[in-house]
GROMACS .gro file of C-alpha atoms in nm:
model
  267
    1MET     CA    1 -10.374   0.661  -1.815
    2LYS     CA    2 -10.451   0.579  -1.454
    3LEU     CA    3 -10.618   0.833  -1.227
    4PRO     CA    4 -10.661   0.818  -0.848
    5LEU     CA    5 -11.019   0.719  -0.770
    6LYS     CA    6 -11.059   1.006  -0.526
    7LYS     CA    7 -10.958   1.256  -0.794
    8ILE     CA    8 -11.253   1.166  -1.018
    9HIS     CA    9 -11.567   1.374  -0.957
   10LEU     CA   10 -11.894   1.180  -0.950
   11ASP     CA   11 -12.115   1.472  -0.848
   12GLY     CA   12 -12.148   1.654  -1.180
   13GLY     CA   13 -12.487   1.522  -1.286
   14THR     CA   14 -12.339   1.259  -1.518
   15GLN     CA   15 -12.497   0.952  -1.354
   16THR     CA   16 -12.791   0.899  -1.589
   17ARG     CA   17 -12.906   0.553  -1.489
   18ALA     CA   18 -13.225   0.526  -1.285
   19ARG     CA   19 -13.021   0.367  -1.008
   20ILE     CA   20 -12.680   0.224  -0.927
   21ARG     CA   21 -12.700  -0.153  -0.885
   22GLU     CA   22 -12.496  -0.287  -0.597
   23ASP     CA   23 -12.514  -0.642  -0.736
   24ILE     CA   24 -12.339  -0.525  -1.053
   25ILE     CA   25 -12.070  -0.350  -0.848
   26GLU     CA   26 -12.012  -0.671  -0.653
   27GLU     CA   27 -12.000  -0.876  -0.974
   28TYR     CA   28 -11.751  -0.636  -1.135
   29ALA     CA   29 -11.540  -0.636  -0.818
   30GLU     CA   30 -11.519  -1.016  -0.822
   31ASP     CA   31 -11.419  -1.013  -1.189
   32MET     CA   32 -11.156  -0.744  -1.128
   33LYS     CA   33 -11.015  -0.942  -0.838
   34ALA     CA   34 -10.995  -1.248  -1.064
   35GLY     CA   35 -10.791  -1.051  -1.318
   36ALA     CA   36 -11.056  -0.946  -1.570
   37VAL     CA   37 -10.964  -0.639  -1.775
   38PHE     CA   38 -11.240  -0.379  -1.805
   39PRO     CA   39 -11.265  -0.090  -2.053
   40PRO     CA   40 -11.125   0.236  -1.915
   41LEU     CA   41 -11.356   0.490  -1.756
   42VAL     CA   42 -11.437   0.791  -1.972
   43VAL     CA   43 -11.334   1.106  -1.788
   44PHE     CA   44 -11.355   1.470  -1.900
   45HIS     CA   45 -11.087   1.716  -1.789
   46ASP     CA   46 -11.177   2.086  -1.790
   47GLY     CA   47 -10.827   2.200  -1.700
   48LYS     CA   48 -10.893   2.170  -1.329
   49ASP     CA   49 -11.130   1.886  -1.244
   50TYR     CA   50 -11.188   1.535  -1.377
   51TRP     CA   51 -11.557   1.455  -1.438
   52LEU     CA   52 -11.671   1.095  -1.477
   53GLY     CA   53 -11.868   1.057  -1.800
   54ASP     CA   54 -11.907   0.678  -1.807
   55GLY     CA   55 -11.817   0.395  -1.570
   56PHE     CA   56 -11.993   0.445  -1.237
   57HIS     CA   57 -12.027   0.072  -1.168
   58ARG     CA   58 -11.661   0.012  -1.255
   59TRP     CA   59 -11.559   0.301  -1.029
   60GLY     CA   60 -11.769   0.153  -0.749
   61ALA     CA   61 -11.612  -0.189  -0.797
   62ALA     CA   62 -11.261  -0.045  -0.782
   63MET     CA   63 -11.351   0.147  -0.467
   64ALA     CA   64 -11.497  -0.168  -0.309
   65LEU     CA   65 -11.162  -0.339  -0.369
   66ASN     CA   66 -10.981  -0.046  -0.205
   67LEU     CA   67 -10.787   0.026  -0.524
   68ASP     CA   68 -10.602   0.356  -0.536
   69SER     CA   69 -10.641   0.423  -0.908
   70ILE     CA   70 -10.815   0.304  -1.223
   71GLU     CA   71 -10.749   0.315  -1.596
   72CYS     CA   72 -10.920   0.610  -1.766
   73GLU     CA   73 -10.969   0.752  -2.113
   74ILE     CA   74 -10.924   1.124  -2.056
   75ARG     CA   75 -11.097   1.367  -2.289
   76GLN     CA   76 -11.061   1.742  -2.286
   77GLY     CA   77 -11.395   1.908  -2.221
   78THR     CA   78 -11.622   2.091  -1.981
   79LEU     CA   79 -11.867   1.955  -1.728
   80ALA     CA   80 -12.139   2.023  -1.986
   81ASP     CA   81 -11.950   1.803  -2.235
   82ALA     CA   82 -11.927   1.525  -1.976
   83GLN     CA   83 -12.299   1.551  -1.905
   84TRP     CA   84 -12.394   1.544  -2.273
   85PHE     CA   85 -12.169   1.244  -2.332
   86SER     CA   86 -12.319   1.059  -2.035
   87PHE     CA   87 -12.664   1.063  -2.194
   88SER     CA   88 -12.532   0.840  -2.473
   89ALA     CA   89 -12.328   0.608  -2.250
   90ASN     CA   90 -12.422   0.238  -2.252
   91LYS     CA   91 -12.652   0.264  -2.553
   92ALA     CA   92 -12.442   0.005  -2.739
   93ASN     CA   93 -12.234  -0.163  -2.468
   94GLY     CA   94 -12.206  -0.211  -2.094
   95MET     CA   95 -12.494  -0.317  -1.871
   96ARG     CA   96 -12.817  -0.317  -2.071
   97ARG     CA   97 -13.025  -0.005  -2.007
   98SER     CA   98 -13.372  -0.036  -1.860
   99ASN     CA   99 -13.667   0.169  -1.983
  100ASP     CA  100 -13.626   0.386  -1.673
  101ASP     CA  101 -13.260   0.442  -1.764
  102LYS     CA  102 -13.360   0.554  -2.114
  103ALA     CA  103 -13.634   0.782  -1.984
  104ARG     CA  104 -13.395   0.948  -1.740
  105ALA     CA  105 -13.134   0.998  -2.013
  106VAL     CA  106 -13.388   1.150  -2.254
  107LYS     CA  107 -13.530   1.389  -1.993
  108SER     CA  108 -13.182   1.492  -1.884
  109ALA     CA  109 -13.080   1.556  -2.245
  110LEU     CA  110 -13.390   1.770  -2.301
  111ARG     CA  111 -13.310   1.980  -1.992
  112HIS     CA  112 -12.946   2.022  -2.092
  113CYS     CA  113 -12.803   2.335  -2.251
  114LYS     CA  114 -12.769   2.136  -2.574
  115GLY     CA  115 -13.126   2.014  -2.549
  116ASP     CA  116 -13.261   2.267  -2.801
  117ARG     CA  117 -13.166   2.025  -3.078
  118SER     CA  118 -13.427   1.841  -3.280
  119ASP     CA  119 -13.600   1.534  -3.142
  120SER     CA  120 -13.427   1.324  -3.409
  121ASP     CA  121 -13.081   1.450  -3.309
  122ILE     CA  122 -13.145   1.381  -2.941
  123ALA     CA  123 -13.291   1.038  -3.021
  124ARG     CA  124 -12.978   0.942  -3.217
  125HIS     CA  125 -12.752   1.070  -2.941
  126VAL     CA  126 -12.931   0.893  -2.655
  127GLY     CA  127 -13.006   0.579  -2.856
  128VAL     CA  128 -13.387   0.576  -2.859
  129VAL     CA  129 -13.655   0.623  -3.122
  130HIS     CA  130 -13.774   0.969  -3.227
  131ASP     CA  131 -14.124   0.915  -3.083
  132THR     CA  132 -13.981   0.859  -2.735
  133VAL     CA  133 -13.810   1.199  -2.731
  134ALA     CA  134 -14.118   1.371  -2.875
  135LYS     CA  135 -14.336   1.211  -2.608
  136TYR     CA  136 -14.122   1.328  -2.316
  137ARG     CA  137 -14.077   1.675  -2.467
  138ARG     CA  138 -14.456   1.719  -2.488
  139GLU     CA  139 -14.505   1.594  -2.133
  140MET     CA  140 -14.233   1.818  -1.991
  141GLU     CA  141 -14.351   2.128  -2.178
  142THR     CA  142 -14.710   2.066  -2.065
  143ALA     CA  143 -14.597   2.027  -1.703
  144GLY     CA  144 -14.391   2.346  -1.724
  145GLU     CA  145 -14.065   2.155  -1.671
  146LEU     CA  146 -13.928   2.256  -2.010
  147SER     CA  147 -13.954   2.571  -2.221
  148PRO     CA  148 -14.047   2.533  -2.589
  149ARG     CA  149 -13.740   2.476  -2.805
  150ASP     CA  150 -13.788   2.797  -3.006
  151SER     CA  151 -13.795   3.015  -2.693
  152ARG     CA  152 -13.483   2.845  -2.560
  153ARG     CA  153 -13.300   2.936  -2.880
  154GLN     CA  154 -13.415   3.297  -2.851
  155ASP     CA  155 -13.288   3.308  -2.494
  156GLY     CA  156 -12.947   3.199  -2.621
  157ALA     CA  157 -12.931   2.916  -2.369
  158SER     CA  158 -12.617   2.763  -2.514
  159CYS     CA  159 -12.343   2.584  -2.325
  160GLU     CA  160 -12.109   2.873  -2.403
  161ASN     CA  161 -12.311   3.139  -2.222
  162ARG     CA  162 -12.505   2.939  -1.967
  163LYS     CA  163 -12.348   2.848  -1.636
  164ILE     CA  164 -12.342   2.472  -1.589
  165ASP     CA  165 -12.407   2.380  -1.229
  166ALA     CA  166 -12.443   2.023  -1.110
  167GLN     CA  167 -12.678   2.145  -0.837
  168ASP     CA  168 -12.912   2.312  -1.085
  169ASP     CA  169 -13.252   2.141  -1.095
  170ASP     CA  170 -13.218   2.140  -1.474
  171MET     CA  171 -12.920   1.911  -1.454
  172PRO     CA  172 -12.958   1.532  -1.460
  173GLY     CA  173 -12.948   1.335  -1.140
  174GLN     CA  174 -13.217   1.391  -0.880
  175PRO     CA  175 -13.170   1.345  -0.505
  176ALA     CA  176 -13.133   0.981  -0.419
  177ARG     CA  177 -13.279   0.766  -0.160
  178VAL     CA  178 -13.081   0.528   0.045
  179VAL     CA  179 -13.011   0.341   0.321
  180SER     CA  180 -12.920   0.003   0.467
  181ARG     CA  181 -12.856  -0.029   0.838
  182LYS     CA  182 -12.800  -0.338   1.050
  183GLY     CA  183 -12.921  -0.562   0.770
  184LYS     CA  184 -13.240  -0.364   0.707
  185THR     CA  185 -13.302  -0.144   0.404
  186TYR     CA  186 -13.484   0.187   0.436
  187GLN     CA  187 -13.618   0.431   0.179
  188MET     CA  188 -13.559   0.802   0.225
  189LYS     CA  189 -13.802   1.045   0.063
  190VAL     CA  190 -13.576   1.330  -0.038
  191GLY     CA  191 -13.745   1.482  -0.339
  192GLN     CA  192 -13.821   1.808  -0.155
  193ILE     CA  193 -13.507   1.838   0.059
  194GLY     CA  194 -13.321   2.162  -0.004
  195LYS     CA  195 -13.595   2.310  -0.221
  196ALA     CA  196 -13.759   2.640  -0.138
  197LYS     CA  197 -14.117   2.620  -0.018
  198LYS     CA  198 -14.361   2.732  -0.283
  199PRO     CA  199 -14.587   3.016  -0.167
  200ASN     CA  200 -14.962   2.979  -0.113
  201ARG     CA  201 -14.967   2.606  -0.179
  202LYS     CA  202 -15.304   2.449  -0.101
  203LYS     CA  203 -15.291   2.151   0.131
  204ALA     CA  204 -15.589   1.978  -0.029
  205GLY     CA  205 -15.445   1.969  -0.380
  206GLY     CA  206 -15.522   2.194  -0.674
  207ILE     CA  207 -15.298   2.470  -0.807
  208ALA     CA  208 -15.194   2.778  -0.614
  209LYS     CA  209 -15.253   3.104  -0.799
  210ASP     CA  210 -14.884   3.189  -0.815
  211ALA     CA  211 -14.751   2.833  -0.847
  212ALA     CA  212 -14.546   2.743  -1.151
  213VAL     CA  213 -14.626   2.371  -1.140
  214PRO     CA  214 -14.926   2.162  -1.036
  215VAL     CA  215 -14.950   2.082  -0.666
  216ARG     CA  216 -14.880   1.719  -0.583
  217LYS     CA  217 -15.202   1.541  -0.495
  218PRO     CA  218 -15.244   1.391  -0.146
  219GLY     CA  219 -15.105   1.039  -0.132
  220GLN     CA  220 -14.899   1.074  -0.449
  221MET     CA  221 -14.571   0.887  -0.408
  222ILE     CA  222 -14.241   1.074  -0.413
  223PRO     CA  223 -13.989   0.888  -0.635
  224THR     CA  224 -13.750   0.683  -0.423
  225LEU     CA  225 -13.457   0.452  -0.482
  226THR     CA  226 -13.311   0.190  -0.252
  227ILE     CA  227 -12.943   0.102  -0.268
  228SER     CA  228 -12.721  -0.108  -0.045
  229ILE     CA  229 -12.460   0.059   0.172
  230PRO     CA  230 -12.165  -0.165   0.275
  231LEU     CA  231 -12.136  -0.114   0.651
  232ASN     CA  232 -11.782  -0.255   0.663
  233ASN     CA  233 -11.641  -0.020   0.399
  234PRO     CA  234 -11.702   0.353   0.461
  235GLU     CA  235 -11.523   0.459   0.142
  236ALA     CA  236 -11.736   0.231  -0.074
  237ALA     CA  237 -12.046   0.356   0.109
  238ALA     CA  238 -11.941   0.713   0.036
  239GLY     CA  239 -11.891   0.621  -0.328
  240ALA     CA  240 -12.242   0.476  -0.348
  241LEU     CA  241 -12.388   0.796  -0.205
  242LEU     CA  242 -12.181   1.017  -0.437
  243SER     CA  243 -12.296   0.813  -0.735
  244ASN     CA  244 -12.663   0.863  -0.656
  245CYS     CA  245 -12.712   1.184  -0.457
  246GLU     CA  246 -12.705   1.550  -0.549
  247PRO     CA  247 -12.430   1.761  -0.384
  248ALA     CA  248 -12.680   1.986  -0.204
  249TYR     CA  249 -12.853   1.684  -0.050
  250LEU     CA  250 -12.522   1.528   0.060
  251ARG     CA  251 -12.411   1.852   0.224
  252LYS     CA  252 -12.734   1.867   0.424
  253MET     CA  253 -12.695   1.502   0.521
  254VAL     CA  254 -12.334   1.551   0.635
  255ALA     CA  255 -12.427   1.865   0.829
  256ARG     CA  256 -12.709   1.684   1.005
  257ILE     CA  257 -12.493   1.381   1.089
  258THR     CA  258 -12.211   1.603   1.216
  259THR     CA  259 -12.448   1.803   1.438
  260THR     CA  260 -12.604   1.489   1.583
  261LEU     CA  261 -12.266   1.328   1.656
  262ASP     CA  262 -12.142   1.647   1.823
  263GLU     CA  263 -12.454   1.659   2.040
  264ARG     CA  264 -12.410   1.296   2.143
  265SER     CA  265 -12.041   1.348   2.222
  266ALA     CA  266 -12.127   1.644   2.444
  267LYS     CA  267 -12.360   1.435   2.660
   0.00000   0.00000   0.00000
């Protein structure tokens, strides 16, 4: 079944690759234009919205070609179902996953409402070895990013009684980092945008008395990602941003751009 591209939501925390590759989008677009037939996107329908579970590069290629719709395999399910499915996407087909892709998928699965499963179950689902899941679970629990599995079960943090919110920090997909302008590529450090300021944080490093996580040391790099934005195709550019950025970050970006344009128009 074909769905309009604009009807498919990309902002549900289901993009689990470390980054969207513009060269792959361009390659897919060329193949589509030449008549190549691609597998349908996997989309989850919750009765109201359509959430993309697999096929971000194919969606981007179709958008770059200004197509109105694309072939989709529609499955009935919630946003949580789409997220959980996305962690297993591309483990056996599609563009080969990098180690960063696998790490992101594992960490996202551990944070998910279904992440209280055993390391072996998560490893089979994501498509990695058991030791990889165990390693990231230990690291995340030590850093305070993840509660022990037993306590999560006692809290009843299941997908049935926990609200799934794509803007929740526990959901996969961290704020992205863009931009290309006039042929030059820039990196945007956005890891802290939209987050509340932690109280009593020491500027020189160390841990504040009431802080929940270690203070970032001076000079420590904030994770960034550089992607290409097609300056001659606003819709494709919007698609690239939607594929990589959290909704809260995009709203702040749009608000800032709108305010600046209004100020310039008033001059």
